[in-house]
XYZ file of C-alpha atoms in Angstrom:
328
model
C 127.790 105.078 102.591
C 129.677 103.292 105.372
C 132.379 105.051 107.301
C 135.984 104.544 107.225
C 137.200 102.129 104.842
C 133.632 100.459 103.710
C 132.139 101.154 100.739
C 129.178 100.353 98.166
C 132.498 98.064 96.627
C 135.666 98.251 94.576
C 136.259 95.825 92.280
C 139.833 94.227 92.051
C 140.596 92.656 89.097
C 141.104 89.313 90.422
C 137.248 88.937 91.276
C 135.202 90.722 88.408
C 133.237 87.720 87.706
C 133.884 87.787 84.047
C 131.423 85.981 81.882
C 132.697 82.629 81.096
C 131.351 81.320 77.289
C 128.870 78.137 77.925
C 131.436 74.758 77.564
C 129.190 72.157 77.851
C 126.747 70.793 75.215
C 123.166 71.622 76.769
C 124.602 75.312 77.373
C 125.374 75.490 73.769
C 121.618 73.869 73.141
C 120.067 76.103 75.700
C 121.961 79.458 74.867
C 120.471 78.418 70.680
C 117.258 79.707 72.067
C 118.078 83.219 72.350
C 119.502 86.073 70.364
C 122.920 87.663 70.818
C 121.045 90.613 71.357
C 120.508 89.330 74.569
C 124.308 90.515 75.653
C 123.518 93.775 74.089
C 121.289 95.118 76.381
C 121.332 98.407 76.668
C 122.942 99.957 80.211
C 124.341 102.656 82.371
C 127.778 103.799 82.742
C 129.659 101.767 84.906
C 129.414 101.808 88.751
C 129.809 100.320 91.795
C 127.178 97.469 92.108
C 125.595 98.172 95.641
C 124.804 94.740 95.325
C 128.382 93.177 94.386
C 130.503 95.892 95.165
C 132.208 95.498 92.218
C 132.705 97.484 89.142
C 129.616 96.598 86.604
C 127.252 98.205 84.216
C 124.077 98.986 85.759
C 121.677 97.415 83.980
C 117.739 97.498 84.870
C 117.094 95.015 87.592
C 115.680 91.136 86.872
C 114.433 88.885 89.470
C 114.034 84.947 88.106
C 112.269 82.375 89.992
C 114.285 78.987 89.843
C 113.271 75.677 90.513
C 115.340 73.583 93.041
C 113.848 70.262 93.025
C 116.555 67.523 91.731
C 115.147 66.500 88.627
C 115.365 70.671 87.676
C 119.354 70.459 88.226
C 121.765 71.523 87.180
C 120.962 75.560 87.077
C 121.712 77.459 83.986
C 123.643 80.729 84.228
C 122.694 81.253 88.093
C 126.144 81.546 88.743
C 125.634 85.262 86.665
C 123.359 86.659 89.142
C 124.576 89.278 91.797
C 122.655 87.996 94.262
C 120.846 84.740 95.294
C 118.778 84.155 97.987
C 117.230 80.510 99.053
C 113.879 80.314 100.684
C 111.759 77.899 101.609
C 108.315 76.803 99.835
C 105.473 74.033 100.681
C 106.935 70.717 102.241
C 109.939 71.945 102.991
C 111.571 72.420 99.840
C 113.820 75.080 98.445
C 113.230 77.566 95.756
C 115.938 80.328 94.488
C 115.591 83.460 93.096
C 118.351 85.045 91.022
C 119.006 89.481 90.962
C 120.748 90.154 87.709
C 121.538 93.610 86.566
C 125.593 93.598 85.554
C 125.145 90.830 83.538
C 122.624 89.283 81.379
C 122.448 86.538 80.381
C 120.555 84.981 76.879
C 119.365 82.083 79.233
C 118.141 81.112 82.647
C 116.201 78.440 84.280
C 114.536 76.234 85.129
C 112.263 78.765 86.122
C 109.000 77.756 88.701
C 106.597 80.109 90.447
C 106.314 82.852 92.515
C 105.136 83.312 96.355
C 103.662 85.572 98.073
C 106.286 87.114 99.770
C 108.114 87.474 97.154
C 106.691 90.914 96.935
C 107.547 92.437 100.104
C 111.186 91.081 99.566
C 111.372 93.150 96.037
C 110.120 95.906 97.170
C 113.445 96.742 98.667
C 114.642 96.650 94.856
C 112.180 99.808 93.644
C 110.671 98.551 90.567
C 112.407 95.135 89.339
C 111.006 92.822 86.874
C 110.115 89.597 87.567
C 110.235 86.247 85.483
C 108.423 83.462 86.907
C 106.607 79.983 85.326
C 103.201 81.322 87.211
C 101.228 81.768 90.611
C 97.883 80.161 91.975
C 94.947 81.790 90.879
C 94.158 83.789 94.344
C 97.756 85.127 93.628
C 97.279 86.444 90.677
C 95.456 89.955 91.881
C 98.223 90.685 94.559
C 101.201 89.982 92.290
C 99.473 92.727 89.193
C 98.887 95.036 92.072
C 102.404 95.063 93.503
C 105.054 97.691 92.398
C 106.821 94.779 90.539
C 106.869 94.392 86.722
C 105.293 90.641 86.630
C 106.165 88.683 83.299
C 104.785 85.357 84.073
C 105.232 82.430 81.231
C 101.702 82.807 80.843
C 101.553 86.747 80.038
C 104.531 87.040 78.111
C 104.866 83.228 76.280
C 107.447 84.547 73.903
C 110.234 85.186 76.336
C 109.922 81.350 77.653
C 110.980 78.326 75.909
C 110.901 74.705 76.688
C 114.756 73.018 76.651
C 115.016 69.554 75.338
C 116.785 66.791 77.269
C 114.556 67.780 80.160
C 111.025 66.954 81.736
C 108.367 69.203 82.250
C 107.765 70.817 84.716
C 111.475 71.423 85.118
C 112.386 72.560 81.780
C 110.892 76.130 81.255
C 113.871 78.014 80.536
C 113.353 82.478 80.211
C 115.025 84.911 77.771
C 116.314 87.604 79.920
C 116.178 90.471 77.165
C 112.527 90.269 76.792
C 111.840 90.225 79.883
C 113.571 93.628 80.724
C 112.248 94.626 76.563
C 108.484 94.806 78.324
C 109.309 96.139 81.369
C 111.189 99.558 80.138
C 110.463 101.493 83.526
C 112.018 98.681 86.053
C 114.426 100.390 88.182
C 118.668 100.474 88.075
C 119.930 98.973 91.315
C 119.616 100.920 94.465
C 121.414 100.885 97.731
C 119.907 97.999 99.743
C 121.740 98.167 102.648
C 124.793 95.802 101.871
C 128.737 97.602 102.797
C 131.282 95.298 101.292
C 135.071 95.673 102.446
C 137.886 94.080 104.400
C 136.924 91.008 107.016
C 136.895 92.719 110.706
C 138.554 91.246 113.391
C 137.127 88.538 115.348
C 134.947 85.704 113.592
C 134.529 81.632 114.647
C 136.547 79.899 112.157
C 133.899 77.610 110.017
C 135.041 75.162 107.158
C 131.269 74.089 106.307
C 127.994 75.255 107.681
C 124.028 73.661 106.605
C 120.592 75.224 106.540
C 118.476 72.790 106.407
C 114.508 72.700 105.643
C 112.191 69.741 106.281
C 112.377 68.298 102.618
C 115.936 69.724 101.510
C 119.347 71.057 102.959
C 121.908 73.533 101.407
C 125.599 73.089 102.542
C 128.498 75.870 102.117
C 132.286 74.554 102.596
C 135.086 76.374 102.629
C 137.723 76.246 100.297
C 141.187 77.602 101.760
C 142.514 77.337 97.985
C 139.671 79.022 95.954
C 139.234 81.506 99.004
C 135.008 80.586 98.099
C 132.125 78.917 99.572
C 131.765 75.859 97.701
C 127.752 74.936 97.167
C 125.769 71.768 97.979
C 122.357 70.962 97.783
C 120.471 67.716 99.517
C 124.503 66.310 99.920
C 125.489 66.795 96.430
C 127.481 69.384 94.388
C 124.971 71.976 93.420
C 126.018 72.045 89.619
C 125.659 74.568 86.703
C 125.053 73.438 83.204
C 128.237 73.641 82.228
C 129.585 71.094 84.873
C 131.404 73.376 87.601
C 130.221 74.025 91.204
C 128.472 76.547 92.318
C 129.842 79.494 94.374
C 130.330 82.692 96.477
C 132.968 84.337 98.710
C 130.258 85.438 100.712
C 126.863 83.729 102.690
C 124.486 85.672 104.869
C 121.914 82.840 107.023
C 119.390 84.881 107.921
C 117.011 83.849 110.478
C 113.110 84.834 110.000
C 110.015 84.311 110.609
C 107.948 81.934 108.253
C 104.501 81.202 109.361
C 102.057 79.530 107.384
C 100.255 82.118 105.065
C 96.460 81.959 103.730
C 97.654 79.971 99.867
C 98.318 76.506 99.602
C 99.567 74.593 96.584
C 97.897 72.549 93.932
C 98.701 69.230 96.614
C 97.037 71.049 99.330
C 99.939 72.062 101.442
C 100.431 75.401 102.941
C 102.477 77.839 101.453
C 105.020 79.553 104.360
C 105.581 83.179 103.920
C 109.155 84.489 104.627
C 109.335 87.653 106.887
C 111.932 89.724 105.447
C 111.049 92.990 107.385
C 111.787 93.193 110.866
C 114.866 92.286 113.053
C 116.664 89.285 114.329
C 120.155 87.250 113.609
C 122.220 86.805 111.028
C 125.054 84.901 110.113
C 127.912 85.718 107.941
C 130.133 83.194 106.252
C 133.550 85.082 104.877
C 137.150 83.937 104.600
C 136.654 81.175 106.145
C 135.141 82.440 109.660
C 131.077 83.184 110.760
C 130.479 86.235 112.029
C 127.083 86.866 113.893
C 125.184 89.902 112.970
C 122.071 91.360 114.125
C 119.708 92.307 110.556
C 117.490 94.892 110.400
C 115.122 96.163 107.555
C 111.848 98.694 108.894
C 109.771 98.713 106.327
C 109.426 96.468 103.241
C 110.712 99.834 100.816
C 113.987 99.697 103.082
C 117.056 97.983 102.200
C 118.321 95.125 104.913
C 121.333 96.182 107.218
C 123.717 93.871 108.887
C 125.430 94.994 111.658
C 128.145 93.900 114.190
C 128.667 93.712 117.637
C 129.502 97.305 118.724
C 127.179 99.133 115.862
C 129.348 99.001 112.513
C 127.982 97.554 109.220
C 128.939 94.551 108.922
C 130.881 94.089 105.638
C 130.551 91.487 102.806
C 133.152 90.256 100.223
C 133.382 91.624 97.245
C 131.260 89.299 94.474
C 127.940 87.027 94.165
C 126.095 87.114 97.770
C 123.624 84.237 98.691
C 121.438 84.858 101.412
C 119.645 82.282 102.880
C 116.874 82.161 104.756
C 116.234 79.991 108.082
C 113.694 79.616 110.269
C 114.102 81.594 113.168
């Protein structure tokens, strides 16, 4: 725990991220595909999310692999996930990967594969599960050998369904509760390193900052009204299912390493691996300003610090946190 007045989180009522009931017509189709058991998974007494800092049950934790390519937009229930982070695959496109544990959801997707470093980023999680469309065939080994509960589509068809209105290979959609139903032992969220409270002093005032990759770019803007970072991917609104634009009151750009790794992809093209242990700079978008932070994270069982000039933590809003990753 932080000193003075940061914390894991409290959770005003104003910003408890309340699930919102699908309004549009594919949510309705989508959500048809899974039980309403799927809200009525069992969890822990209520807490304060060390990834939020908010008030939420603390449910076992779920990692989901989603697809970012246009044709796979708009995202179903991403906008549910505590965190989301944004890294970079072969050719310079985007993936995302959801962490869900105070809500769950009966739906996600599109889902698409997993990467190799996807396993030293989870490992700061303890034991999560993880939902993904599939791996390369050299992958396979490391991923079964990791700490991580793996439930590919291919080893656990059932919990994966195909959405109509959509073309493959961008409409595999997940259940969430079978997922977490096969993985009994994956862990309860952990401290990871995040302090959420009030914005410090100082800051650059920013109304819209871009990380952009060779084949994609992901724009955050300001909104003085909604007091949120307003999403955009490749120059357009970055859309859920239900029509509204994604969001987040709070954006860590985190610079790393990503050097070509030993896997390619079914094209040929080398897969970059994403250094998320180590040290270097990070940006934080809140209220409007950027603050720059220095990250830290030892070893990859070791949650990720950000501090501030001067040595405190440096804090986050309370809510959803994307972090995104950029090439150092």
């Amino acid at each position: 725990m932080a000193a003075g007045s940061l914390t894991l989180g409290a959770a005003p009522a104003a910003d408890r991220h309340d699930p919102v009931p699908p309004q549009g017509a594919e949510s309705a189709t989508l959500d048809e595909y899974s039980p309403l058991e799927a809200y009525q998974q069992v969890q822990g007494p209520w807490k304060i999310s060390p990834y939020t800092g908010l008030m939420a049950k603390q449910g076992p934790v779920l990692a989901v692999k989603f697809d970012n390519a246009r044709r796979a937009r708009p995202h179903h229930n991403l906008d549910k996930a505590d965190l989301v982070y944004v890294e970079k695959v072969e050719g310079g496109m985007s993936r995302l990967m959801g962490m869900y544990s105070s809500r769950i959801p009966k739906s996600l997707g599109p889902v698409r594969s997993a990467r190799e470093s996807d396993v030293e980023l989870l490992k700061q999680f303890g034991r999560p599960a993880l939902a993904y469309s599939g791996v390369r065939s050299a992958l396979h080994k490391y991923l079964k050998n990791s700490p991580i509960y793996v439930r590919s589509h291919g080893s656990l068809p059932r919990a994966y369904f195909r959405a109509p209105g959509r073309s493959a290979p961008h409409n595999l959609f997940v259940n969430p509760a079978k997922i977490l139903k096969s993985a009994p032992g994956a862990w309860k969220p952990t401290d990871i390193g995040f302090r959420f409270g009030p914005a410090p002093k100082g800051g650059t005032p920013m109304a819209q900052r871009t990380v952009r990759y060779a084949s994609a770019s992901h724009t955050f803007r300001w909104s003085p009204a909604k007091k949120r970072w307003y999403v955009s991917f490749d120059g357009a609104p970055a859309r859920l299912s239900d029509g509204r634009q994604m969001s987040a009151r709070t954006i860590v750009i985190q610079k790393v390493q990503m050097p070509p790794s030993k896997y390619r992809d079914v094209n040929g093209a080398v897969t970059p691996y994403i250094k998320t242990v180590g040290k270097g700079w990070a940006t934080v978008l809140r209220d409007g300003k950027a603050y720059k932070t220095w990250w830290q994270r030892p070893n990859a069982k070791s949650g990720t610090s950000f501090i501030q000039k001067g040595g405190k933590p440096m804090p986050f809003a309370q809510g959803q946190v994307w972090i995104v990753y950029e090439d150092a």
